[in-house]
GROMACS .gro file of C-alpha atoms in nm:
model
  308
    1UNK     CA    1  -2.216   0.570   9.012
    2UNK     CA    2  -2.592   0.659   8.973
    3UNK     CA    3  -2.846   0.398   8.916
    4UNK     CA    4  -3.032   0.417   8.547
    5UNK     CA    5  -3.372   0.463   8.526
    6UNK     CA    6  -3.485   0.117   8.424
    7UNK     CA    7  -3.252  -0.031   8.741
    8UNK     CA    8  -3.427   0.197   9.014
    9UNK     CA    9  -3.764   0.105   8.854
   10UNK     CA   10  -3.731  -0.230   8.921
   11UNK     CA   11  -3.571  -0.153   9.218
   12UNK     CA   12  -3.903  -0.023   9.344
   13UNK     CA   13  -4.085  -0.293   9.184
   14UNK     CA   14  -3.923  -0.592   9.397
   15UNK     CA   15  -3.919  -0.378   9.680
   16UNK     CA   16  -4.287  -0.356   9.687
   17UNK     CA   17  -4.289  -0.714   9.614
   18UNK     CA   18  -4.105  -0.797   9.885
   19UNK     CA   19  -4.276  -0.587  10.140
   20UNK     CA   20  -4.050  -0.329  10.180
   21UNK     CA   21  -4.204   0.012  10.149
   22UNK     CA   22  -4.175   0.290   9.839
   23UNK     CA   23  -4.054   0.554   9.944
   24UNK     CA   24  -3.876   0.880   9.809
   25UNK     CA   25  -3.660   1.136  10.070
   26UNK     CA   26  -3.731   1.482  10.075
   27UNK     CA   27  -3.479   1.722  10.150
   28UNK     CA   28  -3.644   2.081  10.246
   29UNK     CA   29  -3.504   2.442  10.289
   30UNK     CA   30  -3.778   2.627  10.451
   31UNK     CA   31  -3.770   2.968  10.530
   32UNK     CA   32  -3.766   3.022  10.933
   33UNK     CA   33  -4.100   3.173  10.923
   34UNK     CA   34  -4.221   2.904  10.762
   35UNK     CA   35  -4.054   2.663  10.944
   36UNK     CA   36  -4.320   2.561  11.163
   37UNK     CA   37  -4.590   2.531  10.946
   38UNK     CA   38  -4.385   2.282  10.709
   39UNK     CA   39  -4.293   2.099  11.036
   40UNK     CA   40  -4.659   2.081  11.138
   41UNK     CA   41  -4.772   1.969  10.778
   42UNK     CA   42  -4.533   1.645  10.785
   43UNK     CA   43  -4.576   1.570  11.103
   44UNK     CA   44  -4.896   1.514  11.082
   45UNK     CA   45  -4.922   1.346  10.751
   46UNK     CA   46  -4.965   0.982  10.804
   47UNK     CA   47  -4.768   0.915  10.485
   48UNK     CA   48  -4.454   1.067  10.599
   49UNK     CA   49  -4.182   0.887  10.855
   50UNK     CA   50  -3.799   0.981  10.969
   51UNK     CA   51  -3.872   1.314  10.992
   52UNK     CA   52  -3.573   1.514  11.081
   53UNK     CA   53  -3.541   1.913  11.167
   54UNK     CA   54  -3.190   2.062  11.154
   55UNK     CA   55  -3.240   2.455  11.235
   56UNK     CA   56  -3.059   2.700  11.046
   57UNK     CA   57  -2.863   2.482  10.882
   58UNK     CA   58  -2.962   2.641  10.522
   59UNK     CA   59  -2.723   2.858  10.357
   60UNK     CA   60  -2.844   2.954   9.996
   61UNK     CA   61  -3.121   2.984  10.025
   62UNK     CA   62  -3.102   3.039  10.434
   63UNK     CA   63  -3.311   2.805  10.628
   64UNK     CA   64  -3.379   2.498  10.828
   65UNK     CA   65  -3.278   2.213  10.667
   66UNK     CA   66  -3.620   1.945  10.723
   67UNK     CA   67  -3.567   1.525  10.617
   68UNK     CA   68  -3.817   1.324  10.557
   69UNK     CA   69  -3.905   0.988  10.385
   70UNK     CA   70  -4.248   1.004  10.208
   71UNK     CA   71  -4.441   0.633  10.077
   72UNK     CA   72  -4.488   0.707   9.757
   73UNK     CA   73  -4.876   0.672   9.724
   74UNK     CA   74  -4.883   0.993   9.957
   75UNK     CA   75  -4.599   1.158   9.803
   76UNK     CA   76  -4.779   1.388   9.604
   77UNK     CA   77  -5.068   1.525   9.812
   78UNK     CA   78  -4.733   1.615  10.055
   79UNK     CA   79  -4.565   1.801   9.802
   80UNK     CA   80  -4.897   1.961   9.704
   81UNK     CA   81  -4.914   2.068  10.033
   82UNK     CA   82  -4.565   2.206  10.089
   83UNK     CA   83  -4.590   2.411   9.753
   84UNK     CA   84  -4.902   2.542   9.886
   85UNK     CA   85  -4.724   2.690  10.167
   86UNK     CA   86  -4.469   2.851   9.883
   87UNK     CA   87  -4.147   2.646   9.965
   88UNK     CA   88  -4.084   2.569   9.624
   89UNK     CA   89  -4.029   2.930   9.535
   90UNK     CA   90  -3.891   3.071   9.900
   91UNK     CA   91  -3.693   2.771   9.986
   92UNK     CA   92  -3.556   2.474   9.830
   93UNK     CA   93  -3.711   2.091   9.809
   94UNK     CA   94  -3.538   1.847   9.635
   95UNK     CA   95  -3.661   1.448   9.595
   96UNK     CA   96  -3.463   1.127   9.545
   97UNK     CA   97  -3.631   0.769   9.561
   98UNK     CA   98  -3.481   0.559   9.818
   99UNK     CA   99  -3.405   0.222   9.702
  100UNK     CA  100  -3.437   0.024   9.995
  101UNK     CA  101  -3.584   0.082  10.337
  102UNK     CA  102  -3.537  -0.126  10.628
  103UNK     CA  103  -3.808   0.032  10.886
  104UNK     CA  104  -4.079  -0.018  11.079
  105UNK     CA  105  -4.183   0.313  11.087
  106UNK     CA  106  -4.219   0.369  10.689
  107UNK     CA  107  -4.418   0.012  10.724
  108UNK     CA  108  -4.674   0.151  10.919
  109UNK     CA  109  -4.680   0.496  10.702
  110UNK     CA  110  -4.722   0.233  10.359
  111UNK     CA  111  -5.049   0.094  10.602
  112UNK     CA  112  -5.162   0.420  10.695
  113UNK     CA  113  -5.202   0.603  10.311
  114UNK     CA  114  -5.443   0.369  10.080
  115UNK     CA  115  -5.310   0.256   9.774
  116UNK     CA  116  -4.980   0.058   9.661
  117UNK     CA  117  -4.666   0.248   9.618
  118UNK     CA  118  -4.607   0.047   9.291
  119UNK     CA  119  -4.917   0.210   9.128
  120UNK     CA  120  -4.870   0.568   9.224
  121UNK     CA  121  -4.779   0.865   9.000
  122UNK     CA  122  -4.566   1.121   9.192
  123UNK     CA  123  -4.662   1.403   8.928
  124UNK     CA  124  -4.399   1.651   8.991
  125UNK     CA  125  -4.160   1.351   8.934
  126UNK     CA  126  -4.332   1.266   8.629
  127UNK     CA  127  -4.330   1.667   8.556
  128UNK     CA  128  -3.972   1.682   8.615
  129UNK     CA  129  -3.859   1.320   8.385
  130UNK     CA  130  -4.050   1.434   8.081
  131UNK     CA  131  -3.972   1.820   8.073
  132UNK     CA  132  -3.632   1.726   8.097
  133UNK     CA  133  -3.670   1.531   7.713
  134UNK     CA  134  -3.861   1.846   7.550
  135UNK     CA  135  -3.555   2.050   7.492
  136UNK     CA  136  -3.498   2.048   7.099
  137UNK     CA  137  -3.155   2.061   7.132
  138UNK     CA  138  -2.880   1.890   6.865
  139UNK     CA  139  -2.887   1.527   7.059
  140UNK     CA  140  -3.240   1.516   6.971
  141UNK     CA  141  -3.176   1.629   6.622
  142UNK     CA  142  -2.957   1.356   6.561
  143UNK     CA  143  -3.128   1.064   6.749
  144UNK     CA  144  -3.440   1.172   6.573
  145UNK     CA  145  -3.268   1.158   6.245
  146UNK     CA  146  -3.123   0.820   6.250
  147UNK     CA  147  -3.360   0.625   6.396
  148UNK     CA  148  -3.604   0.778   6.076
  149UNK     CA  149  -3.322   0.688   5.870
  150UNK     CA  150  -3.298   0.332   6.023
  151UNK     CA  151  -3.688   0.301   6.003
  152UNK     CA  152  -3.621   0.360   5.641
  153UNK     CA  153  -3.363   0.145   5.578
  154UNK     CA  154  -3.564  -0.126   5.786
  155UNK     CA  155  -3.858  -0.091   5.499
  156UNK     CA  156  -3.645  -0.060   5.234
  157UNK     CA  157  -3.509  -0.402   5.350
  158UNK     CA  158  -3.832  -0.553   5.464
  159UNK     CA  159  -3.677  -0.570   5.829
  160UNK     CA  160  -3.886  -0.551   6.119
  161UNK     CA  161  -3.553  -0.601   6.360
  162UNK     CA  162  -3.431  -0.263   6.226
  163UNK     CA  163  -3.802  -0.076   6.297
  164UNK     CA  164  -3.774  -0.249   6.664
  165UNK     CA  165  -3.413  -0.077   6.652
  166UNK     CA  166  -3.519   0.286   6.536
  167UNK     CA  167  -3.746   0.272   6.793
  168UNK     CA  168  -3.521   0.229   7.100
  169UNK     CA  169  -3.309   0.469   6.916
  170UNK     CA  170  -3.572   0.759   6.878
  171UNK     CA  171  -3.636   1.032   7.124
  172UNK     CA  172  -3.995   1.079   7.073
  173UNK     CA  173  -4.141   0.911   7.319
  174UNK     CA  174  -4.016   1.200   7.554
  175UNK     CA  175  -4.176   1.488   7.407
  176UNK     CA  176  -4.477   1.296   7.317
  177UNK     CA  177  -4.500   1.177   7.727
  178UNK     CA  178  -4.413   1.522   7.807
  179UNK     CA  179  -4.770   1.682   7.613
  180UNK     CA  180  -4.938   1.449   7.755
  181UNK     CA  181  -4.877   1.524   8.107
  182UNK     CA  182  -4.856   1.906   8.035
  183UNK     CA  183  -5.225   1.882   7.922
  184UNK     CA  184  -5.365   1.673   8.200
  185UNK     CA  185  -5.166   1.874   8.440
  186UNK     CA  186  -5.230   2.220   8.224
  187UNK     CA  187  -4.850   2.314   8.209
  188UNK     CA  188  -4.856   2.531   7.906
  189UNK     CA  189  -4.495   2.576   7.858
  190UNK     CA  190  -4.437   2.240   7.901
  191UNK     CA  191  -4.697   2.171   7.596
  192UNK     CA  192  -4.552   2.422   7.424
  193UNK     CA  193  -4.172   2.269   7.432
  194UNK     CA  194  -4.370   1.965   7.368
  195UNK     CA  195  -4.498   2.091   7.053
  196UNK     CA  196  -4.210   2.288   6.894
  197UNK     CA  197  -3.983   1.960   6.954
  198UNK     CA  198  -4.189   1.726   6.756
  199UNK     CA  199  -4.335   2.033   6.446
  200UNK     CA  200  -3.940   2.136   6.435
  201UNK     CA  201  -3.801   1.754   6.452
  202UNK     CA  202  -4.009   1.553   6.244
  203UNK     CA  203  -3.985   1.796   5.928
  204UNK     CA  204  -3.590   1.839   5.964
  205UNK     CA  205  -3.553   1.426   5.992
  206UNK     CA  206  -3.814   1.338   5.743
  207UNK     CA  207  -3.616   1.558   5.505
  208UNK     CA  208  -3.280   1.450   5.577
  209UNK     CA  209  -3.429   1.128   5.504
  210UNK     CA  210  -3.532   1.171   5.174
  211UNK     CA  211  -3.150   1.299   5.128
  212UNK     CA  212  -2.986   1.092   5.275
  213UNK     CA  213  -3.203   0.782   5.009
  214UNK     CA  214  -3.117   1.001   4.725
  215UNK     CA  215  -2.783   0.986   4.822
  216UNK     CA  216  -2.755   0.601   4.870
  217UNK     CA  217  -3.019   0.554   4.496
  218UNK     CA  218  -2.687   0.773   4.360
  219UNK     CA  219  -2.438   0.535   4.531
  220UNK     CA  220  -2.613   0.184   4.384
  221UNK     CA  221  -2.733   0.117   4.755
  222UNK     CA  222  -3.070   0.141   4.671
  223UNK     CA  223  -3.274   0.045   4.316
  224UNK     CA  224  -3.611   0.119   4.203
  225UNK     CA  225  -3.668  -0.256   4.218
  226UNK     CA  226  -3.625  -0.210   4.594
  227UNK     CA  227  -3.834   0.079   4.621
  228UNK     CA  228  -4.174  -0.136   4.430
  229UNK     CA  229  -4.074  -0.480   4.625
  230UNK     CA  230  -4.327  -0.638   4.831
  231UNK     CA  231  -4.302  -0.608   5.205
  232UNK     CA  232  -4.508  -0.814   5.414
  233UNK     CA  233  -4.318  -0.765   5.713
  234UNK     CA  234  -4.321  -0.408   5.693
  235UNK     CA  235  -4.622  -0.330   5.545
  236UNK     CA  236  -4.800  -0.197   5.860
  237UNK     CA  237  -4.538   0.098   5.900
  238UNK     CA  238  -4.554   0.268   5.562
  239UNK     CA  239  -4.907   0.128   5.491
  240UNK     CA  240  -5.116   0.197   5.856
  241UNK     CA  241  -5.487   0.044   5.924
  242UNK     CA  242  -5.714   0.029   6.185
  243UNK     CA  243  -5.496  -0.250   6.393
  244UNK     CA  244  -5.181  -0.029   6.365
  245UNK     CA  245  -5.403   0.230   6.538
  246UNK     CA  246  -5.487  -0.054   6.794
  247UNK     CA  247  -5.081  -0.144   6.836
  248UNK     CA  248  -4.975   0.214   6.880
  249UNK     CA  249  -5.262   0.279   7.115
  250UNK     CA  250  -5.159   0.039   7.330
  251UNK     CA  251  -4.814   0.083   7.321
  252UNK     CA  252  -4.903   0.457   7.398
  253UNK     CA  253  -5.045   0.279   7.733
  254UNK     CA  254  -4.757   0.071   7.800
  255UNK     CA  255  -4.501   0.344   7.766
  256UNK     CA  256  -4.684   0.558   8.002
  257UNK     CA  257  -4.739   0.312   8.273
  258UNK     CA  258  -4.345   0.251   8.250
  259UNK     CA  259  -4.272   0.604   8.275
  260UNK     CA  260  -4.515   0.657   8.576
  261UNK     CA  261  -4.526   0.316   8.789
  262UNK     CA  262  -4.269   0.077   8.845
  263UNK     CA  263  -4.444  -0.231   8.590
  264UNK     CA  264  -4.241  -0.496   8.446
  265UNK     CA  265  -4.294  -0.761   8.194
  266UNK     CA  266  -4.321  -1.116   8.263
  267UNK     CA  267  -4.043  -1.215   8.069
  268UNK     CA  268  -3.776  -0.953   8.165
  269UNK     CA  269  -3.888  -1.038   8.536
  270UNK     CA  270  -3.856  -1.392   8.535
  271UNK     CA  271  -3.471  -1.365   8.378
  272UNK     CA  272  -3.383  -1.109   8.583
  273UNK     CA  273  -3.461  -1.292   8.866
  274UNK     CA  274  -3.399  -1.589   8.776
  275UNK     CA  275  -3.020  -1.474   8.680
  276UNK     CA  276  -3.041  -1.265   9.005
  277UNK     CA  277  -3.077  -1.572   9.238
  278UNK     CA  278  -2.838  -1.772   9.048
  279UNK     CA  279  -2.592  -1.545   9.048
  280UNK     CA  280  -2.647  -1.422   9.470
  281UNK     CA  281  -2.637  -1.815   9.515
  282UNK     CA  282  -2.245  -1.830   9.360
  283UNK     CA  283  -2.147  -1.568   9.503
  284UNK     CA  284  -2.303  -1.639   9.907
  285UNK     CA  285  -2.118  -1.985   9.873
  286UNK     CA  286  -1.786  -1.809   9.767
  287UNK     CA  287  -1.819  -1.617  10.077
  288UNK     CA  288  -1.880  -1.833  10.265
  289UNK     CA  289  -1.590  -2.071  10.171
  290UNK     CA  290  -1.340  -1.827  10.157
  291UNK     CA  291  -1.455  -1.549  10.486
  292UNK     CA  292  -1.350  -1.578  10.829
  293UNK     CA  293  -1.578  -1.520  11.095
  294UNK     CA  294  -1.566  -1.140  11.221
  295UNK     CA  295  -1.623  -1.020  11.570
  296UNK     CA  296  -1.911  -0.827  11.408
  297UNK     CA  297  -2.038  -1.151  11.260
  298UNK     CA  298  -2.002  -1.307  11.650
  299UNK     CA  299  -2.176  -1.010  11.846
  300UNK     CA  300  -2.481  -1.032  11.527
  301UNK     CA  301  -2.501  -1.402  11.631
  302UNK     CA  302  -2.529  -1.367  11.986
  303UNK     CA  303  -2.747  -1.094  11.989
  304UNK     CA  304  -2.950  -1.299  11.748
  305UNK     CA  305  -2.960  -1.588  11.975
  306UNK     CA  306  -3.058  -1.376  12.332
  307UNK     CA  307  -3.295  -1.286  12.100
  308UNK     CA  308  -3.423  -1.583  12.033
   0.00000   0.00000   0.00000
């Protein structure tokens, strides 16, 4: 089952937390005659540890097959370096992040490169999560559409719970994160997607909108008393100032430091661990009640103890 998103961030997170190195695997095709050169490049990149060569082991395209594990804050000048050498268009290189590693080589590569992995921005990761989210396909359409109708409703209502719920359902944030990195990292098609997903969107679900309130004014759901009410709770949606500016500034911030670094709130943290240990506790002492001692378990504790 793969991990979500939010899962291997904080994954990462406590990792760093804990000491354990960021790192992401890198899993190269290189063309033979550019086999050496690629080998040369890693090796000698202090940011870069397990470094495995498997000749000829490449198929489609045809190849050696070169592993690595990369720290994260010196992820991207390695990738930099291997597109320079033009493996990303004659070979093959594909990047996972590894959740936890147990090393004392990838230790001393987290030393070596300056910086925390927790604070880096892999861009071609970031390049890769966001252009993913600027297709204007139907899904989009349709989350789009009702979370505007739910923002509407929420007004109409005076309900900030239901603006708080449009906005986990809207897909926005994707193509708006996506035009943001296409212009720092001048990707034009990428701005363009960008662009044609939020001019095409926001006109189709702002109109469906207005439908769809016809429909429920029509139906008795909605009266004009309704539509003149007060709304203190919701007047900073339909009525903006200078502090909404301020709010959705910053929340521009915080959504982009989610979607490039692994940064948690306090709050989610503290339950998370908090349930985490609790829960770890229960289930150690089950084990530990109800497991017989293994001849693994034996050789681990004597091996331990010579140790010792």
């Amino acid at each position: 089952m793969p991990v979500p998103r939010p899962l291997r961030a904080r994954a990462r997170a406590r990792a760093r937390r804990e000491g354990e190195p960021a790192t992401i695997h890198l899993r190269i095709i290189s063309p033979r005659d550019r086999s050496p050169e690629v080998v040369s490049l890693l090796a000698n990149d202090p940011a870069v540890a397990h470094l495995i060569v498997v000749p000829d082991a490449g198929r489609r395209p045809a190849g050696d097959v070169v592993l690595c594990d990369v720290v994260r804050e010196g992820a991207s000048t390695v990738l930099d370096g291997l597109r320079a050498l033009g493996v990303d268009h004659t070979g093959a290189i594909s990047m996972e992040t590894v959740e936890v590693t147990l090393s004392t080589a990838a230790e001393e590569a987290a030393r070596a490169v300056p910086g925390l992995g927790v604070d880096a921005v892999v861009w071609d990761e970031i390049e890769q999560r966001t252009g993913e989210e600027t297709t204007l396909s139907g899904a989009y359409l349709i989350f789009l559409t009702v979370a505007m109708i739910i923002a509407g409703i929420g007004v109409l209502l005076d309900q900030p719970i239901l603006i708080v719920g449009a906005m986990v359902v809207g897909p926005e944030f994707g193509p708006l994160a996506a035009l943001c990195v296409g212009i720092v990292r001048r990707r034009l098609s990428m701005v363009a997607r960008s662009v044609l997903a939020l001019a095409v969107g926001f006109p189709i679900a702002m109109l469906v909108t207005v439908f769809t309130t016809w429909a429920m004014t029509a139906m008795g759901l909605v009266s004009k008393e309704m539509l003149l009410a007060e709304r203190p709770l919701t007047g900073f949606i339909w009525r903006p100032d200078a502090l909404s500016w301020i709010v959705a500034f910053l929340a521009g911030v915080a959504g982009m430091l989610a979607l490039t670094s692994a940064i948690q709130f306090l709050v989610n943290v503290a339950a998370l661990v908090t349930a985490g240990i609790v829960t770890l506790l229960i289930q150690r002492l089950m084990w530990r009640r109800g497991a017989r001692r293994t001849p693994t378990e034996m050789v681990v504790k004597r091996i331990a103890a010579a140790d010792q």
